[in-house]
PDB file of C-alpha atoms in Angstrom:
ATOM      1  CA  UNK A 289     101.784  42.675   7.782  1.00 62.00           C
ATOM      2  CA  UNK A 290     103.113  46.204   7.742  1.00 76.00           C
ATOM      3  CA  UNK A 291     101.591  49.067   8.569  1.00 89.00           C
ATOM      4  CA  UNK A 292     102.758  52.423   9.495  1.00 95.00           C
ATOM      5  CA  UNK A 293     101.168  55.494  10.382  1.00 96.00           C
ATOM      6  CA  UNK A 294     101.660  59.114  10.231  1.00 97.00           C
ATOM      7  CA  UNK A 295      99.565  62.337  10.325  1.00 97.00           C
ATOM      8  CA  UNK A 296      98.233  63.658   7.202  1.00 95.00           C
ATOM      9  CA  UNK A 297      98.516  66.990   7.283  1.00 97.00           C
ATOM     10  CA  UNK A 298      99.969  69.761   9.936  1.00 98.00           C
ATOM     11  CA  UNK A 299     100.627  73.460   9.917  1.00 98.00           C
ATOM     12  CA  UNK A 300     102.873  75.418  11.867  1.00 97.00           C
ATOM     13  CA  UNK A 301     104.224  78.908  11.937  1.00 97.00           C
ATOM     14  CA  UNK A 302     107.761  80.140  10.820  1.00 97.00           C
ATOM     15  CA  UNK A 303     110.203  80.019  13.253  1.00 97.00           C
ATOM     16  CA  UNK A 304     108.433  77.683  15.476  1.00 97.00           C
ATOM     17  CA  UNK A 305     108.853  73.944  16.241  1.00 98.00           C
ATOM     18  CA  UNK A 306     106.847  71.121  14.703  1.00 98.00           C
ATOM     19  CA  UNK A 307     107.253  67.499  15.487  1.00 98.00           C
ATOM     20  CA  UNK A 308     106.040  64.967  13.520  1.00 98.00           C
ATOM     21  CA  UNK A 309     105.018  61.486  14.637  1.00 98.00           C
ATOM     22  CA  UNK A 310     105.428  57.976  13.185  1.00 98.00           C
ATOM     23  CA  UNK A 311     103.893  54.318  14.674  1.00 97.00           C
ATOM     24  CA  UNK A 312     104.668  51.189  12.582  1.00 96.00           C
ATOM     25  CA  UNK A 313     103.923  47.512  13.218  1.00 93.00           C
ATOM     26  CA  UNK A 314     106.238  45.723  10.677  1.00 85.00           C
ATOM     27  CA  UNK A 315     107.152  41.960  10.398  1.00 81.00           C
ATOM     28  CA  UNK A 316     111.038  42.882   9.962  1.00 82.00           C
ATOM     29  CA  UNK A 317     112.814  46.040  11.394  1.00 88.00           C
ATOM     30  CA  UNK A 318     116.149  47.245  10.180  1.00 88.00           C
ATOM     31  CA  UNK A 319     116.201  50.543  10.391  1.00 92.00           C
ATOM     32  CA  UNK A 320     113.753  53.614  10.199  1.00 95.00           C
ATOM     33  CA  UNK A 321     114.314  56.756   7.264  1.00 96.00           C
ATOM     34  CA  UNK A 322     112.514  60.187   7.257  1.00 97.00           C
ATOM     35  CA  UNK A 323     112.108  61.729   3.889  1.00 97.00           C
ATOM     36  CA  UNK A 324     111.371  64.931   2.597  1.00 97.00           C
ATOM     37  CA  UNK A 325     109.425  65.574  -0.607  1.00 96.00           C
ATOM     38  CA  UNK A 326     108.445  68.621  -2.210  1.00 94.00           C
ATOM     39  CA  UNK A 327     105.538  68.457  -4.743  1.00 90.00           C
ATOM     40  CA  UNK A 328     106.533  67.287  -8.436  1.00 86.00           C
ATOM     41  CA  UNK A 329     110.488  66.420  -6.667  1.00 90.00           C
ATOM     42  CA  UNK A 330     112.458  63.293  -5.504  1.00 91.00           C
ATOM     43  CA  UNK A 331     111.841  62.341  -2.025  1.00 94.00           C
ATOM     44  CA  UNK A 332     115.339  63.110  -0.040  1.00 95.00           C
ATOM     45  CA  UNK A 333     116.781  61.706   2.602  1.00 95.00           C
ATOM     46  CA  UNK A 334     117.010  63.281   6.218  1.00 96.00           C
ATOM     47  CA  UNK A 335     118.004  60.994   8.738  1.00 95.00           C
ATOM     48  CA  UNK A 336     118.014  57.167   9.707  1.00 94.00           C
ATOM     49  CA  UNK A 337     117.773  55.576  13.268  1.00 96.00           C
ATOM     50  CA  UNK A 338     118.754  51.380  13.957  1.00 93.00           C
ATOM     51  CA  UNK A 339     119.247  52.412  17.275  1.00 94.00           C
ATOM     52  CA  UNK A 340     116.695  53.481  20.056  1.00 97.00           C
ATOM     53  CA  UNK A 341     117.326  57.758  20.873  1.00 97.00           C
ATOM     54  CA  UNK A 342     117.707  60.794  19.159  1.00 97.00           C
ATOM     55  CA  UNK A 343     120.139  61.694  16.087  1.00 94.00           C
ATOM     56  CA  UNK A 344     120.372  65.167  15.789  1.00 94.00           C
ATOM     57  CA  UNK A 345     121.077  67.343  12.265  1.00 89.00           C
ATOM     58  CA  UNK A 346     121.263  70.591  12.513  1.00 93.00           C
ATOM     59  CA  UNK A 347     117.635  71.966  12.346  1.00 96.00           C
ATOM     60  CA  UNK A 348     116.206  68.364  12.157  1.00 96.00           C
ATOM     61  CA  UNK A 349     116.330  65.330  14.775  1.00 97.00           C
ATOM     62  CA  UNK A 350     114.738  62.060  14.939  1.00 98.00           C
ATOM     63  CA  UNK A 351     113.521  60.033  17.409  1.00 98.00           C
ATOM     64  CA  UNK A 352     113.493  55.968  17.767  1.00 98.00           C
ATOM     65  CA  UNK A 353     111.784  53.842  20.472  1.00 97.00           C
ATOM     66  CA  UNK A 354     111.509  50.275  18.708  1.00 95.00           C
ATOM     67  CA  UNK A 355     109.720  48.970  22.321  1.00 95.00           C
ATOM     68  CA  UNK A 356     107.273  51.168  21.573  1.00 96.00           C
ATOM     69  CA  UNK A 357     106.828  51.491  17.249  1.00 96.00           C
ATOM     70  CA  UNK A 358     107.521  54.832  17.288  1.00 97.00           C
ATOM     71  CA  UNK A 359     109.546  57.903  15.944  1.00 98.00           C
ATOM     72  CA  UNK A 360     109.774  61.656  15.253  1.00 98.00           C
ATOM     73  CA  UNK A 361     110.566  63.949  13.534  1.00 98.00           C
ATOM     74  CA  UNK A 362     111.772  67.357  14.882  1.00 98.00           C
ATOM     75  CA  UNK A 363     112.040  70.275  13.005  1.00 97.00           C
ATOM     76  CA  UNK A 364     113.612  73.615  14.560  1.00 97.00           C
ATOM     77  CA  UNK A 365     113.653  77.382  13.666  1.00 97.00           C
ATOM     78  CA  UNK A 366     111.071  76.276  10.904  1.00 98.00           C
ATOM     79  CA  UNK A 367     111.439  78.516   7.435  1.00 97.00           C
ATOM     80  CA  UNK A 368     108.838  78.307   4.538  1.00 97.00           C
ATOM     81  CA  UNK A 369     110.630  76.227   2.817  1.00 96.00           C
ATOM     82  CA  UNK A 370     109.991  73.169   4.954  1.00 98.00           C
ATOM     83  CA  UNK A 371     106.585  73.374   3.484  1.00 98.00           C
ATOM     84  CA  UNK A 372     106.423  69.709   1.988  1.00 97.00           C
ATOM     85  CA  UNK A 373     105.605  66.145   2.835  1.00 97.00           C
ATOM     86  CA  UNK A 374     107.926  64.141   5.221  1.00 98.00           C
ATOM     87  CA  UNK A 375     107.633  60.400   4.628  1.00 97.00           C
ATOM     88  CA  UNK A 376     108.115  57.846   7.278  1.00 97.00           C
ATOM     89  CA  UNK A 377     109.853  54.563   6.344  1.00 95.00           C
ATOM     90  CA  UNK A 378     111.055  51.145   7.670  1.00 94.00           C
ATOM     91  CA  UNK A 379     113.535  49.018   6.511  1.00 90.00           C
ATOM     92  CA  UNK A 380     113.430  45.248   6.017  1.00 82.00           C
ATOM     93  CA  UNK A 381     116.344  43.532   3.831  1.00 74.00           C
ATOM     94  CA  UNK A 382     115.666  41.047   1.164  1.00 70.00           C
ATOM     95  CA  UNK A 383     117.311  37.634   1.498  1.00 69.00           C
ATOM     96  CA  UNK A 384     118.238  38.088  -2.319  1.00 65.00           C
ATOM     97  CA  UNK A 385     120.247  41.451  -1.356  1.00 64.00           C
ATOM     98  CA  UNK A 386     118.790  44.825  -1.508  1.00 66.00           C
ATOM     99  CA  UNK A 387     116.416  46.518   1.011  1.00 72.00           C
ATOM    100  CA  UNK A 388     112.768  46.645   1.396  1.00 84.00           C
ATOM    101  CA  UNK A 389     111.279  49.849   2.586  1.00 88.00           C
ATOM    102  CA  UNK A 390     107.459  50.329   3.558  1.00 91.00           C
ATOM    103  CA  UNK A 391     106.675  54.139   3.506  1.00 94.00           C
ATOM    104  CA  UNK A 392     103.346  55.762   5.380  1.00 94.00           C
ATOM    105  CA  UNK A 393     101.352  57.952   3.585  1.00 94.00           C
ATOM    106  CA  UNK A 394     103.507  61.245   4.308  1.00 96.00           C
ATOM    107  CA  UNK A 395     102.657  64.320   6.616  1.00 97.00           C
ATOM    108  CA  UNK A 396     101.679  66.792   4.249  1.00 97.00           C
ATOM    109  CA  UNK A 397     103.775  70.328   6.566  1.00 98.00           C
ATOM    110  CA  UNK A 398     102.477  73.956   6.012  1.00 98.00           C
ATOM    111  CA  UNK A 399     104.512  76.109   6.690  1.00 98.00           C
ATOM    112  CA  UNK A 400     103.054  80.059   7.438  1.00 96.00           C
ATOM    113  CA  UNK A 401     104.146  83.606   8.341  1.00 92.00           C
TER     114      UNK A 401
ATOM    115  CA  UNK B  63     120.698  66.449  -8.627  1.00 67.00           C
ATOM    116  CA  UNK B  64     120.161  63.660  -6.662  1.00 73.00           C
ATOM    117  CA  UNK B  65     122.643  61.400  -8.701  1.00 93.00           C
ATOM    118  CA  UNK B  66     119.363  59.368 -10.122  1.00 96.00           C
ATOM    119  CA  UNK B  67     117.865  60.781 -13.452  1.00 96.00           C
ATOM    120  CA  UNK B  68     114.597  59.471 -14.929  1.00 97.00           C
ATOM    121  CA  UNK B  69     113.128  60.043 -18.543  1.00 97.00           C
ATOM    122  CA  UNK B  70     110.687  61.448 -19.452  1.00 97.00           C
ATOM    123  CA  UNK B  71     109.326  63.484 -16.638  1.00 95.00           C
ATOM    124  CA  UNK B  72     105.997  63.359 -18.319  1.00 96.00           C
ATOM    125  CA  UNK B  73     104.105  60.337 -19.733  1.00 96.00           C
ATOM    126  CA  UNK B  74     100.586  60.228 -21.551  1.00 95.00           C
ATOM    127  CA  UNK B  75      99.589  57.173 -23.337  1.00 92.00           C
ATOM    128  CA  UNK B  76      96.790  54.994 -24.546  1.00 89.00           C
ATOM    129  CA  UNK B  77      96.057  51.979 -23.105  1.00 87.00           C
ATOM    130  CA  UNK B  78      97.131  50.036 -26.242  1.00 86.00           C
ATOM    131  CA  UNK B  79     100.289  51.696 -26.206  1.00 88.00           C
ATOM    132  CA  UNK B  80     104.114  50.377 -25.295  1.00 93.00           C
ATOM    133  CA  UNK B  81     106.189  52.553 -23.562  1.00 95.00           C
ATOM    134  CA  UNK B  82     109.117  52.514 -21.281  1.00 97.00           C
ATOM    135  CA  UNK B  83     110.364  54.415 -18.237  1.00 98.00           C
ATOM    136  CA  UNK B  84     114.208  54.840 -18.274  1.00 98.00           C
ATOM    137  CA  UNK B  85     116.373  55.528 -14.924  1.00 98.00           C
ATOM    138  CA  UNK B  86     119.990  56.013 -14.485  1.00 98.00           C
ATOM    139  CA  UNK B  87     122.307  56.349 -11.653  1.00 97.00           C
ATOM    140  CA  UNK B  88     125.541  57.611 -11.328  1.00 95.00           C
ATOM    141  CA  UNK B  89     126.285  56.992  -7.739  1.00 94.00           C
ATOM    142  CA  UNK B  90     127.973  53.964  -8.204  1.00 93.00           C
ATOM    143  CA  UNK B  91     125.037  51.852  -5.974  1.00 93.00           C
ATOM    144  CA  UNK B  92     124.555  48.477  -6.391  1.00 91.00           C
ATOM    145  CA  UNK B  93     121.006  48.149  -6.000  1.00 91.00           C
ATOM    146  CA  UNK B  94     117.424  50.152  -8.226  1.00 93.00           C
ATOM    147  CA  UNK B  95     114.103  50.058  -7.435  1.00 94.00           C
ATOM    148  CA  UNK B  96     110.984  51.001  -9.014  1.00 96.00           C
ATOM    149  CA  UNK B  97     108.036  52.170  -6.621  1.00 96.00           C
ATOM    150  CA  UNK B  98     104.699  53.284  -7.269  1.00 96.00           C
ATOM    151  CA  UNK B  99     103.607  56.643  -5.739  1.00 95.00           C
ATOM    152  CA  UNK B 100      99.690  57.666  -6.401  1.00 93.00           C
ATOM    153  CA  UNK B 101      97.799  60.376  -4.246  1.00 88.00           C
ATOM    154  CA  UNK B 102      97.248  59.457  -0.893  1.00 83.00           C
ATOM    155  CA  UNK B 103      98.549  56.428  -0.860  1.00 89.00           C
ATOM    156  CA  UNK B 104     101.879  55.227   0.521  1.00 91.00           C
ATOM    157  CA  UNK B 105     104.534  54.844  -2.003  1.00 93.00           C
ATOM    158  CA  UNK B 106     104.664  51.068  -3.080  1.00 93.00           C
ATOM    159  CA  UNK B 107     107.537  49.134  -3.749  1.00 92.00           C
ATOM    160  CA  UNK B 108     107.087  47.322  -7.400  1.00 94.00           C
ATOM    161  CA  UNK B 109     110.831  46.016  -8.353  1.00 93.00           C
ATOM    162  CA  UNK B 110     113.985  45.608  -6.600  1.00 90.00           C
ATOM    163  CA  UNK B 111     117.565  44.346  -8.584  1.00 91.00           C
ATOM    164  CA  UNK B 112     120.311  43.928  -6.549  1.00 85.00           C
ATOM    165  CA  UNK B 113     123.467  43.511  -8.373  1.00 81.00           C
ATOM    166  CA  UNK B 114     121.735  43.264 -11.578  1.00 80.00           C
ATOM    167  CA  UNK B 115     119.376  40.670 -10.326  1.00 82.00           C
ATOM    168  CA  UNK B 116     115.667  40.914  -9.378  1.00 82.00           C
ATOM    169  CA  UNK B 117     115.291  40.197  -5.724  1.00 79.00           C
ATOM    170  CA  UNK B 118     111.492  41.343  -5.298  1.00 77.00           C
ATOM    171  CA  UNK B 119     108.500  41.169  -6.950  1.00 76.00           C
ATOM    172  CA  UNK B 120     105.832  43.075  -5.400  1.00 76.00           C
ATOM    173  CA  UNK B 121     102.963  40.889  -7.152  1.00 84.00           C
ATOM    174  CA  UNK B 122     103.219  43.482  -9.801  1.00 92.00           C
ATOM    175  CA  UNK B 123     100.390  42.832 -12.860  1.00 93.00           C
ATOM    176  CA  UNK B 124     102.467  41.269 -15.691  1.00 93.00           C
ATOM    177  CA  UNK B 125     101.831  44.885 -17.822  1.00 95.00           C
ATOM    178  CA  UNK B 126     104.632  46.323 -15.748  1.00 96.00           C
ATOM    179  CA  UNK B 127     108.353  44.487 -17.205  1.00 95.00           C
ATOM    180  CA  UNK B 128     110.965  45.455 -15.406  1.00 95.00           C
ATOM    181  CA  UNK B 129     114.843  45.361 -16.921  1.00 95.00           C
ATOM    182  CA  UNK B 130     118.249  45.530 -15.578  1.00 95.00           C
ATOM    183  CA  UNK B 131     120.960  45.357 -18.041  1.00 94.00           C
ATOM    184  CA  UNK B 132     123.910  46.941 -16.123  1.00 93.00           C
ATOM    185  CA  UNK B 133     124.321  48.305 -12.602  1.00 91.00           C
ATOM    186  CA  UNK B 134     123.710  51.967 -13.698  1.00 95.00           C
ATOM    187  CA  UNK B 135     120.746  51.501 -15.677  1.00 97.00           C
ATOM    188  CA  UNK B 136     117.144  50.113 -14.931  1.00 97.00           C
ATOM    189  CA  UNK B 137     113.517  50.360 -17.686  1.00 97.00           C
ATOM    190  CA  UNK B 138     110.606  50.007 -16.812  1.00 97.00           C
ATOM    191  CA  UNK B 139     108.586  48.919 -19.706  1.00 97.00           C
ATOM    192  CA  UNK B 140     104.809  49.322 -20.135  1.00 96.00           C
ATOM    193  CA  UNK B 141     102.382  47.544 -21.952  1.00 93.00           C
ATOM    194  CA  UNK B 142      98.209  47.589 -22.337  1.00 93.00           C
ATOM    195  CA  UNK B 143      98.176  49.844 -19.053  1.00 93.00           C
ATOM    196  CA  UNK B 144      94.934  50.466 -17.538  1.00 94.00           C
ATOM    197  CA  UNK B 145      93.670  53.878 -15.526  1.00 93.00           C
ATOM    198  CA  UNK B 146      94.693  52.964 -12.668  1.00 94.00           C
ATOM    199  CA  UNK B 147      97.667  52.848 -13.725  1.00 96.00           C
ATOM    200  CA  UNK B 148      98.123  56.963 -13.607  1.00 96.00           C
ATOM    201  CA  UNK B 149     100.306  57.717 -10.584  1.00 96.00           C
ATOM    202  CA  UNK B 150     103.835  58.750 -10.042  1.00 96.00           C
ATOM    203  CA  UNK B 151     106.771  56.258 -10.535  1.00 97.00           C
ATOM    204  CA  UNK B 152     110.044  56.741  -8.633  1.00 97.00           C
ATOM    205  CA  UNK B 153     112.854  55.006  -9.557  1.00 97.00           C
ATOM    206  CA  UNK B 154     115.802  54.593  -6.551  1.00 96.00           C
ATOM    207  CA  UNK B 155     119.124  53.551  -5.820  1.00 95.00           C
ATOM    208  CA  UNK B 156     121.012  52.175  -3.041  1.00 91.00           C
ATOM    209  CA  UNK B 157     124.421  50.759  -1.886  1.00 89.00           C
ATOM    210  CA  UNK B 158     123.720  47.621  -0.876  1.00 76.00           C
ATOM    211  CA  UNK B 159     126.105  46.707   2.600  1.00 67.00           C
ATOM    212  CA  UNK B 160     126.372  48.967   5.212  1.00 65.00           C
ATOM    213  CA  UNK B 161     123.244  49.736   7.890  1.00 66.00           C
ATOM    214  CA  UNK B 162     122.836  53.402   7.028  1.00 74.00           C
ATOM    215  CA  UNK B 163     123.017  53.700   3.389  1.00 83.00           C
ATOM    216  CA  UNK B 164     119.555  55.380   2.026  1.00 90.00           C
ATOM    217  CA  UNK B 165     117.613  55.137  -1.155  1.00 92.00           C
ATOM    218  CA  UNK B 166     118.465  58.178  -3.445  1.00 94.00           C
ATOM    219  CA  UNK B 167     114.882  58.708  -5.537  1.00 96.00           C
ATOM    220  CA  UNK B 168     114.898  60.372  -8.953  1.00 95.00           C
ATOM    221  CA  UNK B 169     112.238  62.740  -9.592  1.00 94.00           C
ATOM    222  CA  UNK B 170     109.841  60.082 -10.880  1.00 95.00           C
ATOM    223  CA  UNK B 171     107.668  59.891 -14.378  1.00 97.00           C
ATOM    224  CA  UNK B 172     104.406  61.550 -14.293  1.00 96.00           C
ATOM    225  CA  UNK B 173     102.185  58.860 -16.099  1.00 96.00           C
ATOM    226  CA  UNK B 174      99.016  59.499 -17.213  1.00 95.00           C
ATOM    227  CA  UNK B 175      96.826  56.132 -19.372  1.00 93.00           C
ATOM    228  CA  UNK B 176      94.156  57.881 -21.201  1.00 89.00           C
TER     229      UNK B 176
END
């Protein structure tokens, strides 16, 4: 089965540092995405890890350990507008072509002064 | 402008009602999706076409018909909806090959079955 998990909700203050965590268990593993969504948007991309370590974006990095299930996400110099919900993902390809991706329930991030 | 565009934004219908969800892409991906997202719940995967061909069925109730006529273009079309139904649906894109090549998501339909 698949199952991943993430926090529901956090809140941090501006300019601070926030990281936030992911587990999965997942039949197939090719790949883990972080999303961000603000309410009533498109989820967007932020980064992807195959690889075990960190991949570092300017104010964001991720994390990957597959041994262990797990990633982060880090977010730097936070600002207000980072106030949204970051979705955690895993990716499984179809034999038919195309990929599969199994998304946890999304950290809901306030952001405050 | 994420490069995926979905119509309408808005949906409110009856359950006797048929209506369809429209999403175009103009990233030049080879591969749509149609996922599910209602409150507090993950987002769930309902369709994927791949090169114009369904790949996945996510044991999707036969009210939801999914169609791919073209590489750009994927409908969702909606029949005697219950409910439950209500949620957000995303539509998404992808290129196929390559290991880091994400989903781009439209900004969904807001559907609401009275």
């Amino acid at each position: 089965g698949q199952n991943i998990d993430q926090p529901t909700e956090m809140t941090a203050t501006e300019g601070a540092i926030v990281q936030i965590n992911c587990t999965y268990q997942t039949s197939g593993f090719n790949g883990l995405f972080w999303y961000q969504q603000h309410a009533g948007e498109a989820p967007t991309f932020l980064s992807y890890n195959v690889l075990d370590g960190l991949e570092e974006k300017g104010r964001f990095s991720s994390f990957l350990s597959r041994s262990k299930g797990y990633s982060y996400l880090l977010l730097k110099e936070l600002q207000m507008k980072d106030s949204a919900s970051y979705l955690c993902a895993v990716r499984d390809p179809l034999g038919g072509g195309g990929n599969k991706l199994t998304f946890g329930t999304g950290t809901q991030l306030k952001v405050e002064l | 402008e994420t490069g995926v565009t979905q119509t309408p934004r808005h949906l409110v219908m009856g359950m006797t009602n048929k209506k369809s969800l429209k999403c175009e892409q103009h990233l030049g991906h080879n591969a749509m999706y149609w996922y599910k997202q209602s409150a507090k719940k993950p987002l769930e995967l309902m369709f994927v076409y791949s090169l114009e061909e369904r790949v996945e069925n996510n044991s999707v109730p036969s009210r939801f018909s999914p169609e791919c006529p073209n590489s750009s273009h994927l409908f969702l079309h909606l029949h005697t909806l219950q409910p439950e139904d209500s949620a957000l649906y995303l539509c998404a894109s992808s290129q196929e090959q390559g290991p880091n090549q994400p989903q781009h998501f439209g900004d969904g339909t807001r559907l609401s079955i009275l």
